[in-house]
Amino acid sequence: MPHHPVTLVESSAQGAVACISETAVTVLDGQTGSLLATTHPSSTPTVHHIPSVPTTSGNIRAAAFSPTGRFFALCTEGKSLLIYDTSAWTLLRHLTSDKRTNALAFDPLETHVLAGDKFGDCTSIPLDAAHSPSVILGHVSILCALAFTHTTPPMLLTCDRDEKLRISRYPNAYNIQAFGLGHSEFVTSVAAPRFAPQVCMTGSGDGSLRLWDVRDGGLLHTVELSSLLQSYYADGRAEKADGNSFEDRTQASERYGVLRVCAAEGLGAFVVVVERFPVVIVLPVEKDGRSLADPLVVDVQAPPTDMAPTAQGFIVAYAKGPLLADAYVRNKQGAYVRDTLVSEEIARTVVTREVPEEVQVPSIYVWGNKMYIERPAGENSNSNNKNEEDD
């Protein structure tokens, strides 16, 4: 029988990788694939038990490690937010929000976790339970992604469904440093590298990646994904949208929606996954820290659901197929190849629920596209749909 896919992958600066499926969390060593912690029962003394997410809370929607990897946070469809101390994977704080959270990020000092919700608010939540959460900024549409720059002082980056990147001063986030304007569709992801602290990259449903100067919001570089990936539609390696189901109700059959942009510190590059394409795109940053070298398109086993960087490569989770996840590493020639040993260990370690048929992961165009409409009566809901709820 098929298994439920891993839908979220998060990595820490110290090499831990969290693979998430529904309410289950499996934490691996990104270099070896060995098990470090899990919500599943384990008889191995060296494996930490992670206090489980209550099934009544619904599936996990987003997760994040803190900058040093000491803390880990996740949020659920049932509006729960859990914060863990990763030294022994103890639960530090369990809160319930009034709104469903879409994105999480820890601040640079690791004293607060920030939560962006579908109403556009960004809430700062102290790790110390003696203090209460507070809203520090707001957009007028769904917040899709959060990140912090590595500048001094740090800037808070927030992206929304209305094509905007906002760059705010932190912690007084009501002070707006700049906007990054130029996308024509919802902005799904943002990443800010330590190795090039003056820039960030966004990805969008408009099929582009954009490199920005975080000091003034200036656009430095645009990558049109159609120029890199159109051949995958031409030869059938990418899946065209049919436009007839709720998950794909848009006019375009060929789309280049960015699922995730990450800053891979060990590679000096951004790494990107695109909905429906069995690839990971690697975009090296030039030595000037403000421009991009030629991109590399790395073929992987199947279209990804998510991806996270490791020290010399990345771990990618798949939307369908016999494999839940794979590890890729950069070899001495600079090519990215499947790490067979680590991938085999991941296959042994990551366990998800058996399902009667393959799970169809909803398209990002459901909640992001301006053509979004409410689900018609009679169409089945999907628990991973970010916009099916009322609040």
XYZ file of C-alpha atoms in Angstrom:
391
model
C 0.000 0.000 0.000
C 1.157 3.584 -0.570
C 2.125 5.786 2.349
C 1.136 9.325 3.205
C 3.852 11.638 1.839
C 6.226 13.711 3.903
C 4.841 17.209 3.349
C 7.326 19.354 5.303
C 11.112 19.188 5.659
C 13.070 21.533 7.937
C 16.807 21.553 8.653
C 18.844 23.193 11.398
C 22.229 24.880 11.139
C 23.631 22.006 13.218
C 22.590 19.334 10.711
C 19.322 17.971 12.123
C 16.520 17.440 9.604
C 12.847 17.157 10.600
C 10.554 15.207 8.251
C 6.851 15.814 8.915
C 3.824 13.847 7.764
C 0.369 14.651 9.158
C 0.995 14.846 12.953
C 4.202 12.769 12.960
C 7.696 14.258 13.288
C 10.889 12.314 12.526
C 14.231 14.035 13.156
C 17.321 12.733 11.363
C 21.014 13.452 11.212
C 21.259 15.120 7.808
C 24.748 13.728 7.198
C 23.996 10.084 7.953
C 20.215 9.713 7.904
C 20.293 8.160 11.380
C 17.338 8.697 13.704
C 17.704 11.355 16.418
C 14.143 11.848 17.671
C 10.610 10.833 16.756
C 6.979 11.029 17.788
C 6.739 7.299 17.004
C 7.577 4.705 19.688
C 11.264 3.736 19.668
C 13.181 1.156 21.689
C 16.559 2.733 20.901
C 17.932 4.433 24.059
C 19.747 7.162 22.115
C 16.598 8.235 20.256
C 14.608 10.995 21.959
C 10.840 10.775 22.149
C 9.053 13.888 20.904
C 5.796 14.620 22.762
C 3.121 13.973 20.168
C 0.907 16.559 18.583
C -2.663 15.838 19.759
C -4.625 14.278 16.905
C -7.444 16.704 17.672
C -5.103 19.535 16.681
C -5.051 18.421 13.050
C -2.092 18.071 10.726
C 1.073 20.136 11.043
C 1.037 23.161 8.722
C 4.466 24.713 9.297
C 7.612 24.201 11.374
C 10.955 25.896 12.048
C 14.234 25.417 13.911
C 15.788 28.313 15.812
C 19.105 29.737 14.491
C 21.273 27.543 16.745
C 18.944 24.553 16.476
C 18.244 24.626 20.205
C 14.503 25.123 19.715
C 11.899 23.804 17.296
C 8.368 25.061 16.736
C 5.399 23.735 14.809
C 1.821 24.817 14.214
C -1.260 22.801 13.326
C -4.547 23.106 11.490
C -6.286 23.113 14.867
C -4.536 26.426 15.746
C -2.077 24.814 18.174
C 1.512 26.033 18.387
C 4.104 23.860 20.137
C 7.664 24.858 21.049
C 10.292 22.227 21.937
C 13.748 22.275 23.505
C 15.719 20.024 21.150
C 18.406 19.076 23.689
C 16.006 16.393 24.965
C 12.947 17.228 22.842
C 10.907 18.385 25.813
C 7.806 20.497 25.253
C 8.415 24.075 26.435
C 5.160 25.700 25.485
C 1.800 24.722 23.967
C -0.485 27.562 22.911
C -3.765 27.822 21.056
C -4.240 30.735 18.676
C -7.400 32.429 17.476
C -6.180 32.108 13.882
C -4.490 29.445 11.819
C -0.779 29.964 11.291
C 0.843 29.580 7.868
C 4.502 30.342 8.613
C 6.962 30.328 11.527
C 10.387 31.837 12.191
C 12.512 32.311 15.323
C 14.083 35.685 15.971
C 17.913 35.911 15.940
C 18.171 35.955 19.760
C 15.932 32.868 20.090
C 13.705 34.579 22.631
C 10.590 34.669 20.440
C 9.005 32.674 17.651
C 7.054 34.647 15.067
C 3.855 33.272 13.555
C 2.280 34.570 10.346
C -1.408 33.804 9.872
C -3.990 33.748 7.092
C -5.397 37.107 8.168
C -2.047 38.813 7.572
C -0.964 39.285 11.185
C 2.518 38.444 12.431
C 2.465 37.543 16.126
C 5.551 37.459 18.345
C 5.377 34.623 20.884
C 7.874 34.621 23.788
C 9.465 31.283 24.594
C 9.063 32.259 28.242
C 5.514 31.251 29.157
C 5.346 34.091 31.690
C 4.933 36.545 28.823
C 2.028 36.874 26.400
C 2.087 36.956 22.582
C 1.672 40.268 20.765
C 0.987 41.270 17.160
C 3.953 43.204 15.753
C 2.865 43.847 12.160
C 0.041 43.200 9.742
C -0.574 42.726 6.032
C -3.971 42.960 4.373
C -3.784 39.428 2.941
C -2.530 35.947 3.821
C 1.031 35.820 5.155
C 2.815 33.063 3.243
C 6.397 33.142 4.559
C 8.659 34.716 7.198
C 12.425 35.035 7.533
C 15.081 37.166 9.220
C 18.081 38.727 7.534
C 21.591 38.311 8.941
C 22.272 42.034 8.862
C 22.992 44.214 11.894
C 20.382 45.051 13.002
C 18.269 42.217 11.591
C 15.316 42.833 9.298
C 12.086 40.846 9.332
C 10.987 39.638 5.882
C 7.291 38.898 5.339
C 5.599 37.744 2.124
C 1.927 37.732 1.260
C -0.672 36.620 -1.260
C -0.809 40.112 -2.765
C 2.584 39.826 -4.503
C 4.553 41.752 -1.867
C 7.766 41.332 0.067
C 7.859 43.612 3.108
C 11.158 44.407 4.828
C 10.625 45.636 8.397
C 12.986 46.708 11.143
C 13.057 44.403 14.133
C 11.881 44.331 16.879
C 9.948 47.546 16.095
C 8.396 46.015 13.008
C 5.965 48.893 12.494
C 9.002 50.651 10.988
C 9.040 49.573 7.343
C 12.468 49.618 5.739
C 11.283 48.850 2.196
C 8.985 46.827 -0.016
C 10.089 44.416 -2.713
C 7.633 44.933 -5.573
C 7.619 43.147 -8.906
C 5.953 39.770 -8.511
C 2.629 39.424 -10.306
C 1.282 36.559 -8.180
C 1.382 35.376 -4.567
C 4.836 35.124 -2.951
C 5.255 31.650 -1.500
C 8.726 31.673 0.016
C 11.624 33.888 1.089
C 15.177 33.054 2.159
C 17.973 35.246 3.525
C 21.514 33.786 3.526
C 24.198 34.354 6.104
C 26.860 34.075 3.381
C 25.341 37.071 1.511
C 23.617 39.095 4.244
C 22.584 42.064 2.078
C 20.246 40.053 -0.161
C 17.242 37.777 -0.024
C 15.426 35.662 -2.601
C 11.691 35.217 -3.097
C 9.730 32.682 -5.123
C 6.234 33.130 -6.461
C 3.283 31.600 -8.231
C 4.144 33.868 -11.176
C 6.954 31.484 -12.132
C 9.854 33.713 -11.137
C 12.606 33.920 -8.550
C 13.754 37.391 -7.537
C 16.903 38.538 -5.746
C 16.460 41.674 -3.641
C 18.665 44.142 -1.790
C 17.281 44.042 1.761
C 18.501 47.569 2.500
C 16.229 49.341 0.018
C 14.077 46.668 -1.647
C 15.928 47.068 -4.935
C 15.525 44.246 -7.451
C 18.930 42.786 -8.341
C 18.124 39.739 -10.476
C 15.126 37.869 -11.883
C 15.075 34.205 -12.919
C 12.159 33.178 -15.151
C 11.616 29.493 -14.478
C 9.969 28.849 -17.841
C 13.359 29.383 -19.500
C 14.857 26.642 -17.322
C 11.999 24.164 -17.117
C 9.742 24.371 -20.174
C 11.394 21.275 -21.684
C 10.036 19.243 -18.750
C 6.512 19.997 -19.945
C 7.460 19.309 -23.553
C 8.716 15.785 -22.857
C 6.160 14.903 -20.172
C 8.453 14.896 -17.138
C 6.391 17.674 -15.507
C 2.705 17.250 -14.737
C 0.349 19.660 -16.479
C -2.625 21.005 -14.553
C -5.962 20.047 -16.061
C -7.886 22.988 -14.617
C -10.899 20.823 -13.835
C -10.374 19.898 -10.193
C -10.555 22.173 -7.169
C -6.832 21.715 -6.631
C -6.010 22.958 -10.154
C -8.748 25.445 -10.989
C -6.734 27.995 -12.998
C -6.516 28.852 -16.694
C -2.889 27.836 -17.231
C -1.982 24.189 -17.789
C 1.758 24.963 -17.709
C 2.697 26.645 -14.439
C 5.926 27.234 -12.572
C 4.800 27.766 -8.994
C 7.658 27.972 -6.492
C 7.107 25.752 -3.465
C 10.204 26.616 -1.472
C 13.356 28.733 -1.555
C 16.134 27.939 0.947
C 19.549 29.432 1.612
C 22.088 26.589 1.589
C 24.957 27.947 3.673
C 27.332 25.075 2.926
C 26.815 25.494 -0.814
C 26.873 29.291 -0.993
C 23.678 29.028 -3.005
C 19.912 29.195 -2.966
C 18.077 25.925 -3.566
C 14.550 25.865 -4.962
C 11.744 23.382 -5.603
C 8.887 24.004 -8.026
C 5.439 22.433 -7.930
C 5.004 19.447 -10.321
C 8.657 19.401 -11.468
C 10.987 16.499 -10.533
C 13.922 18.847 -9.995
C 15.812 20.905 -7.443
C 17.290 24.148 -8.787
C 20.613 25.326 -7.336
C 21.435 29.025 -7.783
C 24.993 29.847 -6.664
C 25.655 33.386 -5.447
C 28.661 35.182 -6.912
C 31.487 36.413 -4.699
C 30.110 39.948 -4.753
C 27.105 38.644 -2.782
C 24.703 40.549 -5.053
C 24.426 38.491 -8.236
C 23.750 34.915 -9.295
C 25.898 32.477 -11.244
C 24.367 30.135 -13.816
C 21.697 27.911 -12.241
C 21.985 24.138 -12.030
C 18.891 21.982 -12.564
C 19.227 18.737 -10.606
C 16.905 15.903 -11.611
C 15.365 14.023 -8.681
C 13.148 10.943 -8.414
C 9.713 12.633 -8.440
C 8.058 16.041 -7.960
C 8.860 17.276 -4.434
C 6.546 18.328 -1.659
C 9.358 20.121 0.180
C 13.125 20.335 0.526
C 15.731 21.459 3.062
C 19.475 22.061 2.697
C 22.166 19.996 4.407
C 25.882 20.704 4.843
C 26.812 19.767 1.265
C 23.499 19.113 -0.428
C 19.808 18.779 0.352
C 17.100 16.359 1.422
C 13.982 16.321 -0.730
C 10.565 14.807 0.043
C 8.365 13.459 -2.750
C 4.708 13.982 -3.582
C 4.273 10.417 -4.838
C 6.111 7.217 -5.656
C 7.784 4.483 -3.667
C 10.256 6.839 -1.943
C 9.261 9.262 0.802
C 12.503 11.250 0.704
C 16.023 11.269 -0.709
C 19.402 12.849 0.036
C 21.560 14.554 -2.585
C 25.131 15.737 -2.135
C 27.609 17.802 -4.160
C 30.508 15.668 -5.382
C 34.107 16.724 -6.084
C 33.210 17.675 -9.643
C 30.521 20.063 -8.418
C 27.623 17.907 -9.610
C 24.728 16.949 -7.338
C 24.192 13.210 -7.039
C 21.951 10.972 -4.987
C 23.632 9.906 -1.733
C 22.688 6.242 -1.804
C 23.761 5.355 1.733
C 21.981 8.275 3.379
C 18.897 7.795 1.196
C 18.682 4.134 2.178
C 18.949 5.093 5.850
C 16.188 7.658 5.396
C 14.011 4.962 3.811
C 14.491 2.810 6.921
C 14.025 5.657 9.377
C 11.133 7.766 8.093
C 7.803 5.999 8.613
C 4.416 7.403 7.618
C 0.879 6.095 7.685
C -0.291 3.584 5.082
C -3.133 4.920 2.929
C -5.477 3.067 0.551
C -4.449 5.218 -2.422
C -1.904 7.894 -3.218
C -2.610 11.186 -1.464
C -3.079 14.133 -3.812
C -1.179 17.039 -2.302
C -3.163 20.250 -2.960
C -1.692 22.792 -5.326
C -0.379 26.088 -3.993
C -2.704 27.726 -6.509
C -5.687 26.726 -4.383
C -4.980 29.291 -1.671
C -2.620 31.573 -3.567
C -4.085 32.313 -6.961
C -6.296 35.389 -7.351
C -8.806 33.087 -9.084
C -9.370 31.311 -5.766
C -13.025 30.564 -5.106
C -14.725 28.779 -2.262
C -14.982 25.021 -2.540
C -18.242 24.132 -4.302
C -20.765 22.029 -2.437
C -20.113 18.356 -2.926
C -16.367 18.595 -3.531
C -14.310 16.728 -0.978
C -12.123 18.737 1.338
C -8.450 18.016 1.915
C -6.913 18.463 5.347
C -3.759 19.972 3.827
C -5.650 22.777 2.065
C -4.446 26.041 3.591
C -7.530 28.027 2.715
C -10.418 25.654 3.265
C -11.084 26.921 6.792
C -13.058 29.967 7.831
C -10.607 31.364 10.363
